[in-house]
Coordinates of C-alpha atoms and ligand atoms in Angstrom, one line a residue:
M1 CA 139.5 99.7 90.5
Q2 CA 136.9 97.3 93.2
K3 CA 135.7 93.9 92.5
V4 CA 132.6 93.7 91.0
S5 CA 131.2 90.8 93.5
E6 CA 132.7 93.8 95.9
I7 CA 130.7 96.4 95.3
L8 CA 127.3 94.2 95.1
Q9 CA 127.8 93.8 98.6
K10 CA 127.8 97.3 99.5
P11 CA 123.6 98.5 101.2
I12 CA 124.4 101.8 99.3
F13 CA 125.7 102.0 95.8
S14 CA 127.5 105.4 94.6
K15 CA 127.7 106.7 91.1
E16 CA 131.1 105.2 90.4
D17 CA 129.8 102.2 91.7
I18 CA 126.9 102.1 89.2
V19 CA 129.0 103.1 86.1
Q20 CA 131.1 100.4 87.3
L21 CA 127.6 97.7 87.2
L22 CA 126.8 99.2 83.7
K23 CA 130.3 98.0 82.4
S24 CA 130.5 95.3 83.6
E25 CA 131.5 92.1 81.5
N26 CA 131.4 88.1 81.3
N27 CA 131.8 86.9 84.6
D28 CA 130.9 90.5 86.5
R29 CA 127.9 91.1 84.7
Q30 CA 126.6 87.6 85.3
L31 CA 127.2 88.7 89.2
V32 CA 125.0 91.6 88.8
F33 CA 122.2 89.6 87.0
A34 CA 122.2 87.2 89.5
K35 CA 122.1 89.3 92.0
A36 CA 119.1 91.2 90.9
K37 CA 117.4 88.0 89.9
E38 CA 118.2 86.9 94.2
I39 CA 116.4 90.2 95.3
K40 CA 113.2 90.1 93.2
E41 CA 112.6 86.4 94.1
Q42 CA 113.6 87.7 97.5
E43 CA 111.6 90.9 97.5
I44 CA 108.6 90.5 95.0
G45 CA 108.8 86.8 94.2
N46 CA 108.5 85.1 90.2
L47 CA 104.8 86.3 89.4
V48 CA 105.0 88.8 86.6
H49 CA 101.7 90.8 86.0
F50 CA 100.1 91.9 83.3
R51 CA 98.7 95.5 82.0
G52 CA 96.9 94.9 78.5
L53 CA 97.8 98.2 76.3
I54 CA 95.6 100.0 74.3
E55 CA 97.9 102.4 72.4
L56 CA 94.6 104.4 72.5
S57 CA 96.0 107.1 69.5
N58 CA 98.8 108.7 67.3
I59 CA 98.3 112.2 67.4
C60 CA 100.5 114.2 69.0
S61 CA 100.4 117.7 69.9
K62 CA 104.4 117.5 70.9
D63 CA 107.6 116.7 69.0
C64 CA 109.6 114.9 70.5
Y65 CA 112.7 114.9 68.7
Y66 CA 113.3 111.1 68.6
C67 CA 109.7 110.0 68.7
G68 CA 108.0 108.6 64.8
I69 CA 105.0 110.0 66.4
R70 CA 105.8 113.2 66.9
K71 CA 103.8 116.3 65.7
S72 CA 105.2 117.3 62.7
N73 CA 106.0 113.2 61.1
K74 CA 103.5 113.7 58.0
N75 CA 104.8 109.9 57.0
F76 CA 101.7 108.1 58.3
A77 CA 98.3 107.9 58.9
R78 CA 97.1 109.1 62.4
Y79 CA 94.2 107.6 64.3
N80 CA 91.9 107.7 67.1
I81 CA 90.6 104.5 68.4
S82 CA 86.4 104.6 68.7
D83 CA 85.0 103.9 72.6
E84 CA 83.3 101.4 71.7
Q85 CA 86.7 99.9 70.7
V86 CA 88.5 100.9 73.6
L87 CA 85.8 100.1 75.6
K88 CA 86.3 96.2 73.4
A89 CA 89.5 95.8 74.2
A90 CA 88.9 96.5 78.1
E91 CA 85.9 93.9 78.0
F92 CA 89.1 91.5 76.6
A93 CA 91.8 92.6 79.3
Y94 CA 89.4 91.4 81.9
K95 CA 87.4 87.7 80.3
E96 CA 91.0 87.0 79.7
N97 CA 92.2 87.8 83.5
Y98 CA 94.7 90.3 82.8
G99 CA 94.2 92.3 86.1
S100 CA 94.7 95.9 84.5
L101 CA 95.3 97.6 81.8
V102 CA 97.5 100.6 80.7
I103 CA 96.2 103.1 78.2
Q104 CA 98.4 105.1 76.4
A105 CA 98.8 107.9 73.2
G106 CA 100.0 111.0 72.0
E107 CA 99.9 114.5 74.0
I108 CA 97.1 116.1 73.6
E109 CA 95.8 119.1 76.4
S110 CA 92.5 119.6 75.6
E111 CA 89.2 119.5 77.1
K112 CA 87.7 117.7 74.5
F113 CA 90.4 114.7 75.7
T114 CA 90.8 114.6 78.4
N115 CA 87.2 114.9 79.8
R116 CA 87.2 111.7 77.0
I117 CA 89.2 109.6 78.8
E118 CA 87.9 110.6 82.2
K119 CA 84.5 108.7 80.5
L120 CA 86.5 106.1 79.6
L121 CA 88.1 105.5 82.8
Q122 CA 84.9 105.2 84.3
Q123 CA 83.2 102.8 81.9
I124 CA 86.4 100.8 82.1
K125 CA 85.5 100.2 85.9
K126 CA 82.1 99.8 85.9
L127 CA 82.4 97.5 82.7
S128 CA 85.0 95.3 85.8
N129 CA 83.1 96.0 88.0
N130 CA 85.9 97.3 89.3
K131 CA 88.2 94.8 89.1
L132 CA 90.8 96.5 86.6
G133 CA 93.9 98.0 88.0
I134 CA 94.3 101.1 85.0
T135 CA 98.2 102.4 84.3
I136 CA 97.7 105.7 81.8
S137 CA 100.0 107.0 80.3
L138 CA 99.4 110.3 78.6
G139 CA 101.5 112.8 79.4
E140 CA 101.9 115.7 80.7
Q141 CA 98.4 117.7 82.1
T142 CA 97.6 120.3 85.0
P143 CA 97.1 119.2 88.6
E144 CA 93.3 119.3 87.8
V145 CA 93.3 116.4 84.9
Y146 CA 95.9 114.1 87.2
K147 CA 93.5 114.1 89.7
N148 CA 90.0 114.2 88.0
W149 CA 91.6 110.9 86.4
F150 CA 92.8 109.6 89.1
D151 CA 88.9 110.0 90.9
A152 CA 88.0 108.0 87.4
G153 CA 89.4 105.4 88.3
A154 CA 93.6 105.3 87.2
H155 CA 95.6 104.8 90.2
R156 CA 98.7 104.3 87.7
F157 CA 100.2 106.6 85.9
L158 CA 104.3 106.7 84.3
L159 CA 105.5 109.6 82.9
R160 CA 109.0 108.8 81.9
I161 CA 111.8 112.0 81.9
E162 CA 113.1 110.4 79.6
S163 CA 116.8 111.7 81.2
S164 CA 117.7 113.3 84.7
N165 CA 119.9 115.6 83.2
K166 CA 118.8 118.8 82.1
E167 CA 120.3 119.3 79.3
L168 CA 120.4 115.9 77.3
F169 CA 117.2 116.3 77.7
E170 CA 116.7 119.9 76.2
K171 CA 119.3 117.8 73.4
I172 CA 116.4 115.5 72.6
H173 CA 113.8 117.8 72.3
P174 CA 112.2 121.2 71.3
K175 CA 113.6 124.5 72.8
N176 CA 110.3 126.2 73.7
R177 CA 107.6 126.0 76.6
N178 CA 105.9 122.9 75.3
H179 CA 108.9 120.7 75.7
S180 CA 110.2 121.4 79.3
F181 CA 112.8 120.0 81.9
E182 CA 111.2 121.5 84.5
R183 CA 107.4 120.6 83.4
R184 CA 108.2 117.5 83.2
L185 CA 109.5 117.3 86.8
E186 CA 106.5 119.5 88.2
C187 CA 104.0 116.6 86.6
L188 CA 105.6 114.0 88.3
K189 CA 105.6 115.6 91.5
S190 CA 102.0 116.7 91.0
L191 CA 101.1 112.7 90.5
K192 CA 102.3 111.7 94.0
E193 CA 101.0 114.7 95.5
I194 CA 97.5 114.0 93.7
G195 CA 98.3 110.0 95.3
Y196 CA 99.1 107.3 91.9
Q197 CA 101.3 105.0 92.0
T198 CA 103.9 106.8 90.1
G199 CA 106.2 105.7 87.6
T200 CA 108.8 107.1 85.2
G201 CA 112.1 105.4 83.3
V202 CA 114.3 106.9 80.2
M203 CA 115.5 106.0 76.9
I204 CA 119.5 104.3 77.0
G205 CA 121.2 104.5 74.1
L206 CA 120.8 108.1 73.2
P207 CA 122.7 109.9 71.2
F208 CA 125.1 112.2 73.6
Q209 CA 124.8 109.7 76.9
T210 CA 127.2 108.7 78.7
Y211 CA 127.1 105.9 81.3
E212 CA 127.7 108.7 84.1
D213 CA 124.4 109.8 83.3
L214 CA 122.3 106.8 83.1
A215 CA 124.1 106.7 86.2
D216 CA 122.3 109.2 86.8
D217 CA 119.3 107.9 86.2
I218 CA 119.2 105.5 88.2
L219 CA 120.2 108.2 91.3
F220 CA 117.0 110.4 90.2
M221 CA 114.6 106.9 90.5
R222 CA 115.9 106.1 93.6
D223 CA 116.0 109.7 95.4
F224 CA 112.5 110.5 93.7
D225 CA 111.2 107.2 95.2
I226 CA 109.6 106.3 91.9
D227 CA 106.5 103.2 92.8
M228 CA 107.5 101.6 89.1
C229 CA 109.6 102.3 85.5
G230 CA 109.1 101.8 82.4
M231 CA 112.7 102.1 80.6
G232 CA 113.9 100.9 77.4
P233 CA 116.6 100.8 74.3
F234 CA 116.4 103.8 72.2
I235 CA 115.3 102.4 68.6
E236 CA 116.2 105.6 65.7
H237 CA 113.4 106.5 63.3
P238 CA 114.4 107.6 60.0
D239 CA 111.4 110.0 60.6
T240 CA 112.8 112.2 63.2
P241 CA 115.3 114.5 63.3
L242 CA 117.6 112.9 65.5
F243 CA 118.3 109.6 62.5
E244 CA 120.8 112.7 61.9
F245 CA 122.9 111.3 64.6
K246 CA 122.1 107.2 63.9
D247 CA 126.0 106.7 63.2
Q248 CA 127.2 107.6 66.6
L249 CA 125.0 105.4 68.0
M250 CA 126.1 102.3 70.1
P251 CA 125.3 99.5 67.6
L252 CA 121.8 97.7 69.0
E253 CA 122.7 94.4 70.7
K254 CA 125.0 97.2 72.9
R255 CA 121.9 99.7 73.7
F256 CA 120.3 96.3 74.4
D257 CA 122.3 94.7 77.1
L258 CA 122.9 97.8 78.6
T259 CA 119.0 98.4 79.0
L260 CA 119.2 94.9 81.3
K261 CA 122.2 96.1 83.1
M262 CA 120.2 99.2 83.4
I263 CA 117.3 96.8 84.9
A264 CA 119.1 94.5 86.6
V265 CA 121.4 97.6 88.5
L266 CA 117.8 99.3 88.9
R267 CA 116.2 95.7 90.6
I268 CA 119.0 95.8 93.3
V269 CA 118.9 99.9 93.9
M270 CA 115.3 100.0 94.5
K271 CA 114.3 96.3 95.8
D272 CA 109.8 95.7 95.2
I273 CA 108.9 98.8 92.9
N274 CA 107.4 97.6 89.9
I275 CA 109.9 97.5 86.5
A276 CA 108.4 97.0 83.4
S277 CA 110.3 94.8 80.6
A278 CA 109.8 97.4 77.8
T279 CA 108.3 96.0 74.4
A280 CA 111.2 97.8 72.6
L281 CA 113.3 95.0 73.8
Q282 CA 111.6 92.2 72.0
A283 CA 111.7 94.8 68.7
I284 CA 116.0 93.7 69.0
D285 CA 116.5 90.5 70.4
P286 CA 112.5 88.0 69.6
M287 CA 113.4 87.0 73.4
G288 CA 113.6 89.8 74.8
R289 CA 111.2 90.8 76.8
E290 CA 111.6 87.7 78.5
K291 CA 115.3 88.1 79.4
A292 CA 113.7 91.3 81.4
L293 CA 111.9 89.1 83.2
K294 CA 115.0 86.8 83.9
I295 CA 117.0 89.3 85.9
G296 CA 114.7 92.0 87.6
A297 CA 111.1 93.2 85.3
N298 CA 108.1 91.8 86.9
I299 CA 106.0 93.8 84.3
I300 CA 104.9 93.3 81.0
M301 CA 102.5 94.6 79.0
P302 CA 100.6 92.8 75.8
N303 CA 99.5 95.1 73.4
I304 CA 95.8 94.8 72.7
T305 CA 94.8 97.8 70.0
P306 CA 92.9 96.2 67.4
E307 CA 96.0 94.9 65.0
K308 CA 94.6 97.5 62.5
Y309 CA 96.2 100.7 64.0
R310 CA 99.2 98.5 65.6
D311 CA 101.5 99.3 62.7
D312 CA 100.9 103.2 62.8
Y313 CA 101.4 103.4 66.6
S314 CA 105.1 104.3 64.9
L315 CA 108.0 105.1 67.6
Y316 CA 110.5 103.4 66.4
T317 CA 111.4 101.1 63.3
N318 CA 110.8 97.4 64.2
K319 CA 108.1 96.9 66.1
P320 CA 107.3 93.6 67.3
C321 CA 103.5 91.8 67.1
T322 CA 101.9 94.3 64.9
D323 CA 100.1 91.9 62.9
E324 CA 98.4 89.7 65.9
E325 CA 95.2 90.1 67.3
P326 CA 95.1 90.2 70.9
E327 CA 94.5 86.4 71.5
Q328 CA 97.7 85.5 69.8
C329 CA 99.1 87.4 71.3
K330 CA 98.0 86.7 74.6
G331 CA 98.8 83.1 74.0
C332 CA 102.2 83.8 72.8
L333 CA 102.7 85.6 75.8
D334 CA 102.1 82.5 78.5
A335 CA 104.4 80.1 76.7
R336 CA 107.4 82.8 76.4
I337 CA 106.5 83.6 81.0
A338 CA 106.4 80.4 81.5
I339 CA 109.9 80.2 79.5
S340 CA 111.7 82.7 81.2
G341 CA 110.7 80.9 84.7
N342 CA 108.0 83.1 85.7
E343 CA 104.2 82.6 86.3
I344 CA 100.9 84.9 85.6
G345 CA 99.5 87.3 88.4
C346 CA 96.0 86.4 86.7
N347 CA 93.3 88.2 87.8
E348 CA 95.3 90.7 90.1
W349 CA 95.9 94.4 89.9
G350 CA 100.2 93.6 90.7
D351 CA 100.4 97.0 92.6
S352 CA 103.9 98.2 94.1
K353 CA 104.8 96.8 96.2
H354 CA 106.6 100.3 96.9
F355 CA 104.0 102.5 97.0
K356 CA 101.9 99.6 99.8
R357 CA 104.5 99.6 101.5
K358 CA 105.5 103.5 101.9
K359 CA 101.6 103.8 102.7
L360 CA 102.1 101.7 106.1
Ligands
SAM1 N1 103.0 110.2 74.5 C1 103.2 110.2 76.0 C2 105.0 110.2 76.5 O1 105.0 111.1 75.9 O2 104.3 110.2 77.9 C3 103.1 108.8 76.3 C4 103.5 107.9 75.2 S1 105.5 108.3 74.4 C5 104.9 107.4 72.7 C6 106.1 106.9 75.3 C7 107.4 106.2 75.5 O3 107.0 106.6 74.0 C8 107.6 108.2 75.4 O4 108.5 108.0 76.8 C9 109.4 107.9 75.1 O5 110.3 107.1 75.9 C10 109.2 106.6 74.1 N2 109.8 106.8 72.7 C11 109.3 107.1 72.1 N3 109.8 107.3 71.0 C12 111.1 106.0 71.0 C13 112.3 105.3 70.4 N4 112.5 105.9 69.6 N5 112.8 104.6 70.9 C14 112.7 104.1 71.9 N6 111.6 104.2 72.3 C15 111.0 105.6 72.2
SF4_2 FE1 104.4 113.0 71.7 FE2 104.9 111.5 73.5 FE3 106.3 110.8 70.8 FE4 106.7 112.7 72.5 S1 107.7 110.8 72.8 S2 106.2 112.7 70.7 S3 104.9 113.9 73.7 S4 103.6 110.6 71.2

């Protein structure tokens, strides 16, 4: 077996190299983190950019086996934030110099929904004098819808592939046309063609998932040449079909640690992309997001959804900060980011350097 220190010197990693890095422990693990930190500092510096997160609605037409807000879960209240509340949250982000927003929701393909989003995007651009950058994460849509939203002002899109292994993808989704691996890939391609900064990601610690799958996920992101990544630990939800496999999962702390290693290895492989520090990390470790910022992540998504809705956007158990209003959340994050040795890039879009360099 090769030494981790030798692997880290290589210009290109093989799948086996990545598996070994992901399995690294003790001093070797520290070497991986130190290398990722060094690369982050060299390539993007120590600025962390904010995306004020608006969880627009928990109504979803899909039935992903892992997700607490899946269509078939009847154990909680569905909500749809009013347009007025969305614009109020956007105004808050603008005034607080967040620089950017993320709008996320369950997946709805209706014309009513897609028109509503288009209008909201235009209104957010207008109220912020075009100053707020907008990322959206609104699932699979037709290329026409993606184009309309792009023209209306969204310029970054996050659509997780969830797993790049088709077999594993099919195990964690119902087997029907509404949950197709091929369509997910097609959507990612069309987002890229339209000109979005395109982000994807995976869940880490899923049942049936192997280290080899995760290494393939990193290679998939490299080969697809993504601009941004949002990936986090899988956290089982009791009202979902995957809960049945809870005894087969690795312990939460291990899923947490493996997520940090995935972030670090991805940072080494894709030096100048944007990597988000997933909220799910904080559900496991109160300092989880800060730990990720230390070793490679550079984006954080403070929740600016009005407090009363946050409990109902329950993708997984133990979701953090559901009882804080946006103002409290911001004060707490400022301090946390300073602790992680980073600074906040106020009032900036914080676009993917990778995307910008590709365009040159
Ligand atoms: N509906 C859109 C979609 O699926 O792309 C956007 C919102 S969806 C809730 C955002 C992400 O939440 C998914 O891509 C998935 O990776 C993540 N997620 C859902 N259930 C999860 C769980 N139990 N543990 C960790 N992440 C989860
Ligand atoms: Fe819906 Fe997204 Fe959850 Fe799947 S992951 S059930 S598409 S909200």
